Amino acid sequence: AQSVTQPDIHITVSEGASLELRCNYSYGATPYLFWYVQSPGQGLQLLLKYFSGDTLVQGIKGFEAEFKRSQSSFNLRKPSVHWSDAAEYFCAVGAGTNAGKSTFGDGTTLTVKP
Amino acid sequence: DGGITQSPKYLFRKEGQNVTLSCEQNLNHDAMYWYRQDPGQGLRLIYYSQIVNDFQKGDIAEGYSVSREKKESFPLTVTSAQKNPTAFYLCASSPRSSGGTGELFFGEGSRLTVL
């Protein structure tokens, strides 16, 4: 069975500092991996996705993520955080084209200090 | 603009009442989904539908029902049999094609509170 672990429940960073959110997955084949962002009281928005090719993927809002098969990880990074990045971030592993079989992590809440 | 519309955004219900949450999409997506979100937890799949007039149970379908009479619409009914219905409910859709990559497009959610 597929699973996703986001080890950090809550992270606080200062505005302008770099950010890394961790995601570890378990999946029997080549995974489809996603990062979504959720602002309070809102739906989720896709930041980026990986399913093949270059292991470093670029997303929206200046985010990037690196797929490391040997470590079963798909960590999300941003070089300089803005106050508007404060939100909850979800990593998900998908079963190919059947998006409904995606498994989500429990999320990491990001707080940005001025 | 294309997107997913959920209504109402906030809903209050007395115990023992059924309520229906609306989800409409104009993205021409074949597949639609309902998720439940509780504080500090990820999303849990309630029901999903990949074509009109067909749907499957997800991981936590007990106490919920759905219909898919039109491609654009996938309403969710929270029945009185659902023991703990207070939660944030998210509707999503995805294109259903062999070239798809499984990403989900979400509505803005409906918050249900049982009084």
PDB file of N, CA, C and O in Angstrom, chain A residues 12-66:
ATOM      1  N   THR A  12       8.442  27.087  11.331  1.00  0.00           N
ATOM      2  CA  THR A  12       8.458  28.551  11.350  1.00  0.00           C
ATOM      3  C   THR A  12       9.773  29.028  10.752  1.00  0.00           C
ATOM      4  O   THR A  12      10.845  28.567  11.152  1.00  0.00           O
ATOM      5  N   VAL A  13       9.680  29.927   9.789  1.00  0.00           N
ATOM      6  CA  VAL A  13      10.875  30.520   9.187  1.00  0.00           C
ATOM      7  C   VAL A  13      10.691  32.030   9.119  1.00  0.00           C
ATOM      8  O   VAL A  13       9.568  32.535   9.114  1.00  0.00           O
ATOM      9  N   SER A  14      11.808  32.733   9.059  1.00  0.00           N
ATOM     10  CA  SER A  14      11.771  34.182   8.911  1.00  0.00           C
ATOM     11  C   SER A  14      11.615  34.537   7.438  1.00  0.00           C
ATOM     12  O   SER A  14      12.099  33.815   6.558  1.00  0.00           O
ATOM     13  N   GLU A  15      10.937  35.649   7.199  1.00  0.00           N
ATOM     14  CA  GLU A  15      10.774  36.107   5.825  1.00  0.00           C
ATOM     15  C   GLU A  15      12.157  36.323   5.203  1.00  0.00           C
ATOM     16  O   GLU A  15      13.057  36.906   5.824  1.00  0.00           O
ATOM     17  N   GLY A  16      12.318  35.826   3.980  1.00  0.00           N
ATOM     18  CA  GLY A  16      13.599  35.945   3.294  1.00  0.00           C
ATOM     19  C   GLY A  16      14.511  34.751   3.491  1.00  0.00           C
ATOM     20  O   GLY A  16      15.477  34.567   2.741  1.00  0.00           O
ATOM     21  N   ALA A  17      14.221  33.920   4.480  1.00  0.00           N
ATOM     22  CA  ALA A  17      15.027  32.725   4.723  1.00  0.00           C
ATOM     23  C   ALA A  17      14.628  31.625   3.752  1.00  0.00           C
ATOM     24  O   ALA A  17      13.556  31.667   3.122  1.00  0.00           O
ATOM     25  N   SER A  18      15.499  30.622   3.650  1.00  0.00           N
ATOM     26  CA  SER A  18      15.192  29.485   2.774  1.00  0.00           C
ATOM     27  C   SER A  18      14.279  28.510   3.505  1.00  0.00           C
ATOM     28  O   SER A  18      14.175  28.505   4.734  1.00  0.00           O
ATOM     29  N   LEU A  19      13.636  27.659   2.711  1.00  0.00           N
ATOM     30  CA  LEU A  19      12.649  26.723   3.254  1.00  0.00           C
ATOM     31  C   LEU A  19      12.856  25.357   2.641  1.00  0.00           C
ATOM     32  O   LEU A  19      13.120  25.223   1.436  1.00  0.00           O
ATOM     33  N   GLU A  20      12.730  24.321   3.474  1.00  0.00           N
ATOM     34  CA  GLU A  20      12.660  22.957   2.966  1.00  0.00           C
ATOM     35  C   GLU A  20      11.617  22.206   3.763  1.00  0.00           C
ATOM     36  O   GLU A  20      11.697  22.121   4.996  1.00  0.00           O
ATOM     37  N   LEU A  21      10.623  21.654   3.082  1.00  0.00           N
ATOM     38  CA  LEU A  21       9.596  20.822   3.698  1.00  0.00           C
ATOM     39  C   LEU A  21       9.833  19.382   3.247  1.00  0.00           C
ATOM     40  O   LEU A  21       9.961  19.110   2.058  1.00  0.00           O
ATOM     41  N   ARG A  22       9.829  18.483   4.236  1.00  0.00           N
ATOM     42  CA  ARG A  22      10.184  17.107   3.941  1.00  0.00           C
ATOM     43  C   ARG A  22       8.977  16.238   3.612  1.00  0.00           C
ATOM     44  O   ARG A  22       7.880  16.434   4.176  1.00  0.00           O
ATOM     45  N   CYS A  23       9.196  15.294   2.726  1.00  0.00           N
ATOM     46  CA  CYS A  23       8.161  14.334   2.345  1.00  0.00           C
ATOM     47  C   CYS A  23       8.831  13.004   2.027  1.00  0.00           C
ATOM     48  O   CYS A  23       9.748  12.949   1.205  1.00  0.00           O
ATOM     49  N   ASN A  24       8.387  11.949   2.690  1.00  0.00           N
ATOM     50  CA  ASN A  24       8.840  10.598   2.389  1.00  0.00           C
ATOM     51  C   ASN A  24       7.644   9.761   1.964  1.00  0.00           C
ATOM     52  O   ASN A  24       6.564   9.888   2.531  1.00  0.00           O
ATOM     53  N   TYR A  25       7.851   8.900   0.995  1.00  0.00           N
ATOM     54  CA  TYR A  25       6.738   8.128   0.463  1.00  0.00           C
ATOM     55  C   TYR A  25       7.097   6.654   0.429  1.00  0.00           C
ATOM     56  O   TYR A  25       8.270   6.270   0.466  1.00  0.00           O
ATOM     57  N   SER A  26       6.058   5.858   0.337  1.00  0.00           N
ATOM     58  CA  SER A  26       6.218   4.427   0.128  1.00  0.00           C
ATOM     59  C   SER A  26       5.308   4.039  -1.022  1.00  0.00           C
ATOM     60  O   SER A  26       4.095   4.297  -0.973  1.00  0.00           O
ATOM     61  N   TYR A  27       5.899   3.456  -2.059  1.00  0.00           N
ATOM     62  CA  TYR A  27       5.121   3.089  -3.237  1.00  0.00           C
ATOM     63  C   TYR A  27       5.871   2.017  -3.993  1.00  0.00           C
ATOM     64  O   TYR A  27       7.087   2.065  -4.087  1.00  0.00           O
ATOM     65  N   GLY A  28       5.148   1.046  -4.532  1.00  0.00           N
ATOM     66  CA  GLY A  28       5.796  -0.116  -5.119  1.00  0.00           C
ATOM     67  C   GLY A  28       6.378   0.082  -6.495  1.00  0.00           C
ATOM     68  O   GLY A  28       7.214  -0.698  -6.938  1.00  0.00           O
ATOM     69  N   ALA A  29       5.963   1.126  -7.192  1.00  0.00           N
ATOM     70  CA  ALA A  29       6.440   1.347  -8.557  1.00  0.00           C
ATOM     71  C   ALA A  29       6.928   2.781  -8.665  1.00  0.00           C
ATOM     72  O   ALA A  29       7.108   3.464  -7.657  1.00  0.00           O
ATOM     73  N   THR A  30       7.154   3.252  -9.867  1.00  0.00           N
ATOM     74  CA  THR A  30       7.527   4.652 -10.039  1.00  0.00           C
ATOM     75  C   THR A  30       6.359   5.522  -9.631  1.00  0.00           C
ATOM     76  O   THR A  30       5.273   5.407 -10.186  1.00  0.00           O
ATOM     77  N   PRO A  31       6.578   6.379  -8.649  1.00  0.00           N
ATOM     78  CA  PRO A  31       5.442   7.144  -8.122  1.00  0.00           C
ATOM     79  C   PRO A  31       5.125   8.397  -8.935  1.00  0.00           C
ATOM     80  O   PRO A  31       5.981   8.936  -9.616  1.00  0.00           O
ATOM     81  N   TYR A  32       3.879   8.804  -8.844  1.00  0.00           N
ATOM     82  CA  TYR A  32       3.484  10.141  -9.261  1.00  0.00           C
ATOM     83  C   TYR A  32       3.447  10.958  -7.968  1.00  0.00           C
ATOM     84  O   TYR A  32       2.727  10.597  -7.033  1.00  0.00           O
ATOM     85  N   LEU A  33       4.210  12.032  -7.886  1.00  0.00           N
ATOM     86  CA  LEU A  33       4.347  12.795  -6.650  1.00  0.00           C
ATOM     87  C   LEU A  33       3.886  14.232  -6.848  1.00  0.00           C
ATOM     88  O   LEU A  33       4.132  14.832  -7.894  1.00  0.00           O
ATOM     89  N   PHE A  34       3.239  14.767  -5.825  1.00  0.00           N
ATOM     90  CA  PHE A  34       2.645  16.098  -5.909  1.00  0.00           C
ATOM     91  C   PHE A  34       2.891  16.861  -4.614  1.00  0.00           C
ATOM     92  O   PHE A  34       2.963  16.283  -3.533  1.00  0.00           O
ATOM     93  N   TRP A  35       2.982  18.176  -4.739  1.00  0.00           N
ATOM     94  CA  TRP A  35       2.888  19.082  -3.607  1.00  0.00           C
ATOM     95  C   TRP A  35       1.734  20.040  -3.879  1.00  0.00           C
ATOM     96  O   TRP A  35       1.640  20.638  -4.955  1.00  0.00           O
ATOM     97  N   TYR A  36       0.856  20.152  -2.855  1.00  0.00           N
ATOM     98  CA  TYR A  36      -0.272  21.078  -2.912  1.00  0.00           C
ATOM     99  C   TYR A  36      -0.135  22.073  -1.759  1.00  0.00           C
ATOM    100  O   TYR A  36       0.414  21.760  -0.703  1.00  0.00           O
ATOM    101  N   VAL A  37      -0.708  23.259  -1.946  1.00  0.00           N
ATOM    102  CA  VAL A  37      -0.722  24.271  -0.901  1.00  0.00           C
ATOM    103  C   VAL A  37      -2.174  24.645  -0.598  1.00  0.00           C
ATOM    104  O   VAL A  37      -3.017  24.687  -1.511  1.00  0.00           O
ATOM    105  N   GLN A  38      -2.459  24.872   0.680  1.00  0.00           N
ATOM    106  CA  GLN A  38      -3.807  25.234   1.110  1.00  0.00           C
ATOM    107  C   GLN A  38      -3.758  26.443   2.039  1.00  0.00           C
ATOM    108  O   GLN A  38      -3.155  26.361   3.103  1.00  0.00           O
ATOM    109  N   SER A  39      -4.395  27.529   1.632  1.00  0.00           N
ATOM    110  CA  SER A  39      -4.551  28.674   2.530  1.00  0.00           C
ATOM    111  C   SER A  39      -5.744  28.410   3.435  1.00  0.00           C
ATOM    112  O   SER A  39      -6.633  27.632   3.078  1.00  0.00           O
ATOM    113  N   PRO A  40      -5.799  29.058   4.601  1.00  0.00           N
ATOM    114  CA  PRO A  40      -6.877  28.782   5.559  1.00  0.00           C
ATOM    115  C   PRO A  40      -8.265  28.920   4.950  1.00  0.00           C
ATOM    116  O   PRO A  40      -8.572  29.918   4.297  1.00  0.00           O
ATOM    117  N   GLY A  41      -9.086  27.901   5.147  1.00  0.00           N
ATOM    118  CA  GLY A  41     -10.464  27.929   4.659  1.00  0.00           C
ATOM    119  C   GLY A  41     -10.618  27.814   3.163  1.00  0.00           C
ATOM    120  O   GLY A  41     -11.711  28.060   2.632  1.00  0.00           O
ATOM    121  N   GLN A  42      -9.560  27.411   2.491  1.00  0.00           N
ATOM    122  CA  GLN A  42      -9.597  27.318   1.029  1.00  0.00           C
ATOM    123  C   GLN A  42      -9.358  25.891   0.571  1.00  0.00           C
ATOM    124  O   GLN A  42      -8.997  25.011   1.354  1.00  0.00           O
ATOM    125  N   GLY A  43      -9.529  25.684  -0.735  1.00  0.00           N
ATOM    126  CA  GLY A  43      -9.176  24.392  -1.309  1.00  0.00           C
ATOM    127  C   GLY A  43      -7.680  24.274  -1.525  1.00  0.00           C
ATOM    128  O   GLY A  43      -6.909  25.168  -1.167  1.00  0.00           O
ATOM    129  N   LEU A  44      -7.260  23.163  -2.102  1.00  0.00           N
ATOM    130  CA  LEU A  44      -5.844  22.931  -2.358  1.00  0.00           C
ATOM    131  C   LEU A  44      -5.494  23.358  -3.781  1.00  0.00           C
ATOM    132  O   LEU A  44      -6.298  23.210  -4.706  1.00  0.00           O
ATOM    133  N   GLN A  45      -4.274  23.855  -3.927  1.00  0.00           N
ATOM    134  CA  GLN A  45      -3.776  24.270  -5.231  1.00  0.00           C
ATOM    135  C   GLN A  45      -2.488  23.509  -5.517  1.00  0.00           C
ATOM    136  O   GLN A  45      -1.613  23.412  -4.652  1.00  0.00           O
ATOM    137  N   LEU A  46      -2.357  22.989  -6.722  1.00  0.00           N
ATOM    138  CA  LEU A  46      -1.161  22.253  -7.091  1.00  0.00           C
ATOM    139  C   LEU A  46       0.029  23.200  -7.213  1.00  0.00           C
ATOM    140  O   LEU A  46      -0.037  24.204  -7.923  1.00  0.00           O
ATOM    141  N   LEU A  47       1.141  22.866  -6.516  1.00  0.00           N
ATOM    142  CA  LEU A  47       2.382  23.633  -6.647  1.00  0.00           C
ATOM    143  C   LEU A  47       3.278  23.045  -7.732  1.00  0.00           C
ATOM    144  O   LEU A  47       3.850  23.779  -8.539  1.00  0.00           O
ATOM    145  N   LEU A  48       3.429  21.723  -7.705  1.00  0.00           N
ATOM    146  CA  LEU A  48       4.265  21.054  -8.686  1.00  0.00           C
ATOM    147  C   LEU A  48       4.008  19.567  -8.641  1.00  0.00           C
ATOM    148  O   LEU A  48       3.375  19.064  -7.708  1.00  0.00           O
ATOM    149  N   LYS A  49       4.525  18.875  -9.659  1.00  0.00           N
ATOM    150  CA  LYS A  49       4.315  17.432  -9.749  1.00  0.00           C
ATOM    151  C   LYS A  49       5.518  16.782 -10.413  1.00  0.00           C
ATOM    152  O   LYS A  49       6.252  17.406 -11.181  1.00  0.00           O
ATOM    153  N   TYR A  50       5.712  15.492 -10.090  1.00  0.00           N
ATOM    154  CA  TYR A  50       6.749  14.697 -10.727  1.00  0.00           C
ATOM    155  C   TYR A  50       6.158  13.353 -11.117  1.00  0.00           C
ATOM    156  O   TYR A  50       5.494  12.700 -10.315  1.00  0.00           O
ATOM    157  N   PHE A  51       6.440  12.938 -12.366  1.00  0.00           N
ATOM    158  CA  PHE A  51       6.080  11.578 -12.735  1.00  0.00           C
ATOM    159  C   PHE A  51       7.133  10.908 -13.593  1.00  0.00           C
ATOM    160  O   PHE A  51       7.117   9.697 -13.777  1.00  0.00           O
ATOM    161  N   SER A  52       8.058  11.666 -14.141  1.00  0.00           N
ATOM    162  CA  SER A  52       9.145  11.070 -14.906  1.00  0.00           C
ATOM    163  C   SER A  52      10.122  12.178 -15.285  1.00  0.00           C
ATOM    164  O   SER A  52       9.844  13.368 -15.099  1.00  0.00           O
ATOM    165  N   GLY A  53      11.283  11.790 -15.817  1.00  0.00           N
ATOM    166  CA  GLY A  53      12.207  12.779 -16.335  1.00  0.00           C
ATOM    167  C   GLY A  53      13.101  13.391 -15.276  1.00  0.00           C
ATOM    168  O   GLY A  53      13.470  12.741 -14.296  1.00  0.00           O
ATOM    169  N   ASP A  54      13.418  14.642 -15.480  1.00  0.00           N
ATOM    170  CA  ASP A  54      14.319  15.368 -14.589  1.00  0.00           C
ATOM    171  C   ASP A  54      13.819  15.280 -13.149  1.00  0.00           C
ATOM    172  O   ASP A  54      12.651  15.570 -12.865  1.00  0.00           O
ATOM    173  N   THR A  55      14.713  14.920 -12.241  1.00  0.00           N
ATOM    174  CA  THR A  55      14.301  14.725 -10.850  1.00  0.00           C
ATOM    175  C   THR A  55      14.128  16.033 -10.089  1.00  0.00           C
ATOM    176  O   THR A  55      13.611  16.030  -8.973  1.00  0.00           O
ATOM    177  N   LEU A  56      14.581  17.126 -10.644  1.00  0.00           N
ATOM    178  CA  LEU A  56      14.360  18.437 -10.030  1.00  0.00           C
ATOM    179  C   LEU A  56      13.250  19.124 -10.817  1.00  0.00           C
ATOM    180  O   LEU A  56      13.409  19.413 -12.001  1.00  0.00           O
ATOM    181  N   VAL A  57      12.147  19.373 -10.154  1.00  0.00           N
ATOM    182  CA  VAL A  57      10.994  19.952 -10.845  1.00  0.00           C
ATOM    183  C   VAL A  57      10.705  21.344 -10.309  1.00  0.00           C
ATOM    184  O   VAL A  57      10.843  21.603  -9.113  1.00  0.00           O
ATOM    185  N   GLN A  58      10.338  22.210 -11.223  1.00  0.00           N
ATOM    186  CA  GLN A  58      10.005  23.582 -10.856  1.00  0.00           C
ATOM    187  C   GLN A  58       8.488  23.730 -10.812  1.00  0.00           C
ATOM    188  O   GLN A  58       7.755  23.118 -11.596  1.00  0.00           O
ATOM    189  N   GLY A  59       8.031  24.550  -9.871  1.00  0.00           N
ATOM    190  CA  GLY A  59       6.608  24.763  -9.759  1.00  0.00           C
ATOM    191  C   GLY A  59       6.254  26.232  -9.775  1.00  0.00           C
ATOM    192  O   GLY A  59       7.067  27.084 -10.122  1.00  0.00           O
ATOM    193  N   ILE A  60       5.048  26.506  -9.341  1.00  0.00           N
ATOM    194  CA  ILE A  60       4.589  27.893  -9.288  1.00  0.00           C
ATOM    195  C   ILE A  60       5.091  28.563  -8.013  1.00  0.00           C
ATOM    196  O   ILE A  60       5.549  27.894  -7.078  1.00  0.00           O
ATOM    197  N   LYS A  61       5.039  29.869  -7.984  1.00  0.00           N
ATOM    198  CA  LYS A  61       5.380  30.683  -6.809  1.00  0.00           C
ATOM    199  C   LYS A  61       6.826  30.488  -6.376  1.00  0.00           C
ATOM    200  O   LYS A  61       7.151  30.730  -5.216  1.00  0.00           O
ATOM    201  N   GLY A  62       7.711  30.080  -7.272  1.00  0.00           N
ATOM    202  CA  GLY A  62       9.127  29.967  -6.939  1.00  0.00           C
ATOM    203  C   GLY A  62       9.527  28.705  -6.198  1.00  0.00           C
ATOM    204  O   GLY A  62      10.651  28.592  -5.712  1.00  0.00           O
ATOM    205  N   PHE A  63       8.633  27.741  -6.096  1.00  0.00           N
ATOM    206  CA  PHE A  63       8.928  26.487  -5.412  1.00  0.00           C
ATOM    207  C   PHE A  63       9.570  25.483  -6.367  1.00  0.00           C
ATOM    208  O   PHE A  63       9.329  25.498  -7.574  1.00  0.00           O
ATOM    209  N   GLU A  64      10.382  24.595  -5.787  1.00  0.00           N
ATOM    210  CA  GLU A  64      10.944  23.480  -6.518  1.00  0.00           C
ATOM    211  C   GLU A  64      10.959  22.262  -5.602  1.00  0.00           C
ATOM    212  O   GLU A  64      10.861  22.396  -4.377  1.00  0.00           O
ATOM    213  N   ALA A  65      11.075  21.080  -6.193  1.00  0.00           N
ATOM    214  CA  ALA A  65      11.162  19.857  -5.404  1.00  0.00           C
ATOM    215  C   ALA A  65      12.094  18.890  -6.107  1.00  0.00           C
ATOM    216  O   ALA A  65      12.206  18.897  -7.333  1.00  0.00           O
ATOM    217  N   GLU A  66      12.749  18.063  -5.322  1.00  0.00           N
ATOM    218  CA  GLU A  66      13.683  17.094  -5.871  1.00  0.00           C
ATOM    219  C   GLU A  66      13.255  15.686  -5.505  1.00  0.00           C
ATOM    220  O   GLU A  66      13.054  15.365  -4.324  1.00  0.00           O
TER     221      GLU A  66
END
